mmCIF file of C-alpha atoms in Angstrom:
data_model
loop_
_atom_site.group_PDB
_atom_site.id
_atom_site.type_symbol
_atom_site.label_atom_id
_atom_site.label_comp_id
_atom_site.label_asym_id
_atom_site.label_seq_id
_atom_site.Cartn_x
_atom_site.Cartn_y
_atom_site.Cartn_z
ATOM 1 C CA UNK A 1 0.000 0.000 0.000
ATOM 2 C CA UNK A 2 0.893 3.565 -0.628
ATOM 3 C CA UNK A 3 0.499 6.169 2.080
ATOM 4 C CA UNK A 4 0.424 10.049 1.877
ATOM 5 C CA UNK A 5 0.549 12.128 5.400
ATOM 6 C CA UNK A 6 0.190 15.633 5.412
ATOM 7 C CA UNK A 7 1.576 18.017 7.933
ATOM 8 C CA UNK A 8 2.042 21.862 8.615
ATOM 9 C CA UNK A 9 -1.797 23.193 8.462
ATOM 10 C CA UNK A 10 -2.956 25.410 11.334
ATOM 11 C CA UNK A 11 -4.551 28.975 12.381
ATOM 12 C CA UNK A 12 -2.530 32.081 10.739
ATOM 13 C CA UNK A 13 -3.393 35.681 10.451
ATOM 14 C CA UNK A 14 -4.263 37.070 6.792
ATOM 15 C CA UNK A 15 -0.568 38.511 5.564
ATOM 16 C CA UNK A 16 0.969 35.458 6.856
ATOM 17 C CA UNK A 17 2.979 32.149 5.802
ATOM 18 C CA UNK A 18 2.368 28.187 5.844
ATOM 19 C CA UNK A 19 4.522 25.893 4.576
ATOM 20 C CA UNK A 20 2.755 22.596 4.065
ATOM 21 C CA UNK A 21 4.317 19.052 3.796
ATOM 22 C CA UNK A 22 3.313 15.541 1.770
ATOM 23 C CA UNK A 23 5.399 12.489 2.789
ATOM 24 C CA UNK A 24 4.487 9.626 0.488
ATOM 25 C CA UNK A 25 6.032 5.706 2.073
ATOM 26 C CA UNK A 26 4.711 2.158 1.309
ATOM 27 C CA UNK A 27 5.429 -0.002 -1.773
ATOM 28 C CA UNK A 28 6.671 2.651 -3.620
ATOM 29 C CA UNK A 29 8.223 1.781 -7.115
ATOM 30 C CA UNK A 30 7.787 5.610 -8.864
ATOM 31 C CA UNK A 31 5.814 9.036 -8.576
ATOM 32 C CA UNK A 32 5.094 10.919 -10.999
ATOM 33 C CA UNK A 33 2.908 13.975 -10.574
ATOM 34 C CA UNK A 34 1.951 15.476 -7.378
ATOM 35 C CA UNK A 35 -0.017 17.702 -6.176
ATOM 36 C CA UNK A 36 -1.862 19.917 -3.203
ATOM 37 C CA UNK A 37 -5.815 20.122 -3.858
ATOM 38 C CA UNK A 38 -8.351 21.955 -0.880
ATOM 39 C CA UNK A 39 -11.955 21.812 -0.460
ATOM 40 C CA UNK A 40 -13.436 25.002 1.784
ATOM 41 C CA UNK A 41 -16.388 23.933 3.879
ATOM 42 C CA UNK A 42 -19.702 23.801 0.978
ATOM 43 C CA UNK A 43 -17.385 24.114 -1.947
ATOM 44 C CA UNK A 44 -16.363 21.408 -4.374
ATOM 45 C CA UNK A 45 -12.709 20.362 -4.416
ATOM 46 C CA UNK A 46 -10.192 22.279 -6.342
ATOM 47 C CA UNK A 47 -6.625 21.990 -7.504
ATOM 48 C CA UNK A 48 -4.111 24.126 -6.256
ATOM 49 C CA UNK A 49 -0.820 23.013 -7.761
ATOM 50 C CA UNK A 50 0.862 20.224 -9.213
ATOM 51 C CA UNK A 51 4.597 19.543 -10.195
ATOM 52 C CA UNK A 52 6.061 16.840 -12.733
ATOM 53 C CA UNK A 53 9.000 14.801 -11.263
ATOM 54 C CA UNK A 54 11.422 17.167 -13.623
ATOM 55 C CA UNK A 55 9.735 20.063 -11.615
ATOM 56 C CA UNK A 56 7.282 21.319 -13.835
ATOM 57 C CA UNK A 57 4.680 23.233 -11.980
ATOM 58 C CA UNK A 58 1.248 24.256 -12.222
ATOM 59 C CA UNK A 59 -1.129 26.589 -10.387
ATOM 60 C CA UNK A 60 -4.428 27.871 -10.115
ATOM 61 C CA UNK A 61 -5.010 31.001 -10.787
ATOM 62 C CA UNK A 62 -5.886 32.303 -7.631
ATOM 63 C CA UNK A 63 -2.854 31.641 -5.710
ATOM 64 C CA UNK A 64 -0.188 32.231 -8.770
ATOM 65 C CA UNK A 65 2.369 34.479 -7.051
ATOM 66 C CA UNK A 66 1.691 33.771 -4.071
ATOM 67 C CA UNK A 67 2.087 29.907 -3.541
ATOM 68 C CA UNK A 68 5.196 27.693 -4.778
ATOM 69 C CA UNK A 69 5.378 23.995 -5.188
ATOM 70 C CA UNK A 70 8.335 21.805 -5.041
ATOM 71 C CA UNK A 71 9.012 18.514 -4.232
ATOM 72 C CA UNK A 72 12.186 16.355 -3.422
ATOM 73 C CA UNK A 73 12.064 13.282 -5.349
ATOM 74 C CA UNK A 74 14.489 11.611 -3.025
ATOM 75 C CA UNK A 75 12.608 11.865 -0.137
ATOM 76 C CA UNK A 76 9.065 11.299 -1.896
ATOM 77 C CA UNK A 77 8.162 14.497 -0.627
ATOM 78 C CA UNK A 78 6.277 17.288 -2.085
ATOM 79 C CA UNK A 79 5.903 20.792 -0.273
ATOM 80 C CA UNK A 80 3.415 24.017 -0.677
ATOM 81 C CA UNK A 81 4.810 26.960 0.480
ATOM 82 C CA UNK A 82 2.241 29.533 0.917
ATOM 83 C CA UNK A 83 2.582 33.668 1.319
ATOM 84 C CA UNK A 84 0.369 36.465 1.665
ATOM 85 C CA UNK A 85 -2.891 33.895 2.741
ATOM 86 C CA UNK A 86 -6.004 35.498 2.535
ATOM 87 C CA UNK A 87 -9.266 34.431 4.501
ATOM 88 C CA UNK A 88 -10.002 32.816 0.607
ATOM 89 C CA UNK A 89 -7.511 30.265 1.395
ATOM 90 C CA UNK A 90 -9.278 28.703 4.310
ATOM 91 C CA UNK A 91 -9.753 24.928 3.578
ATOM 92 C CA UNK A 92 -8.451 21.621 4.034
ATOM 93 C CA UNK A 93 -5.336 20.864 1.763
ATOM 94 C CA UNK A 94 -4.966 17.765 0.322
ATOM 95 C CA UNK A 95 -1.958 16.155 -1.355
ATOM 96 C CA UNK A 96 -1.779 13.708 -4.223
ATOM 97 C CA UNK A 97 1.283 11.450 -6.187
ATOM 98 C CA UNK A 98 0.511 9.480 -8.739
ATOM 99 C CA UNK A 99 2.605 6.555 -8.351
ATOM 100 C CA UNK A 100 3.058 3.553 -9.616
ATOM 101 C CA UNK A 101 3.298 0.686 -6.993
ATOM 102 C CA UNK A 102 5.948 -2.292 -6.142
ATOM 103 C CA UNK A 103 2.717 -4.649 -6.573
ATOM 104 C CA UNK A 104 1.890 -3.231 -10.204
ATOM 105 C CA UNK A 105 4.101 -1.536 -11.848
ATOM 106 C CA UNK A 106 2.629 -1.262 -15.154
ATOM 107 C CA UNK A 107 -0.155 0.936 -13.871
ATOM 108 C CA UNK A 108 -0.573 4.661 -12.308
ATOM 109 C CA UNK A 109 -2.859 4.778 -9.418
ATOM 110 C CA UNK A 110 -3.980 7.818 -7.863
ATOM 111 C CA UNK A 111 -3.380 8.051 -3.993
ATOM 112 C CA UNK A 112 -4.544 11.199 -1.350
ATOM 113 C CA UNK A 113 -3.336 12.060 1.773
ATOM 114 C CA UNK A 114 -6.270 12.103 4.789
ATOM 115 C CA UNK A 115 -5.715 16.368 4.785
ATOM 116 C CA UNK A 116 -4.702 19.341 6.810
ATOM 117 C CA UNK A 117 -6.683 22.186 8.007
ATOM 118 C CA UNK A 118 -5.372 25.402 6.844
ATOM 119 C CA UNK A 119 -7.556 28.670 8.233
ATOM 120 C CA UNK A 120 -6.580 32.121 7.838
ATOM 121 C CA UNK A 121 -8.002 34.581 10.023
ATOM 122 C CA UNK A 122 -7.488 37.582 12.170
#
């Protein structure tokens, strides 16, 4: 199995900085993309970033020059660091690898981490 734990949510004022951590462990054999997704409370899920394992990135508009992805493939780690939060940003952050396991090599699965609560407020 392939696990994904989050870490590095919590309560910060509007102006401020989180820096938000994936680990990914298990059978393990490659990732490929990951990513950090959040889902505020009555709002469908929505992607925030992603990054290829040669470090391409992508981001939603909303949080382009303000949040950076990066990852350390060594490490299967992928981190969001996030500036200038706004009360917008409020939600829980998931992250995602697409990976393809020890037990099956010849096919990407999808995996999540369980999520960390990220709320910005004064």
């Amino acid at each position: 199995q392939v696990r994904l734990v989050e870490s590095g949510g919590g309560l910060v004022q509007p102006g401020g900085s989180l820096r938000l951590s994936c680990v990914a462990s298990g059978s393990i054999f490659s990732i490929t993309d990951m990513g950090w997704h959040r889902q505020a409370p009555g709002k469908e899920r929505e992607l925030v970033a992603t990054i290829t394992r040669g470090g391409n990135t992508k981001y939603a508009d909303s949080v382009k020059g303000r949040f950076t992805i990066s990852r350390d493939n060594a490490k299967n780690t992928v981190y969001l660091q996030m500036n200038s939060l706004k009360p917008e940003d409020t939600a829980v952050y998931s992250c995602n690898a697409r990976a393809l396991p020890t037990y099956d090599v010849a096919k990407i699965y999808d995996y999540w981490g369980q999520g960390t609560q990220v709320t910005v407020s004064s």
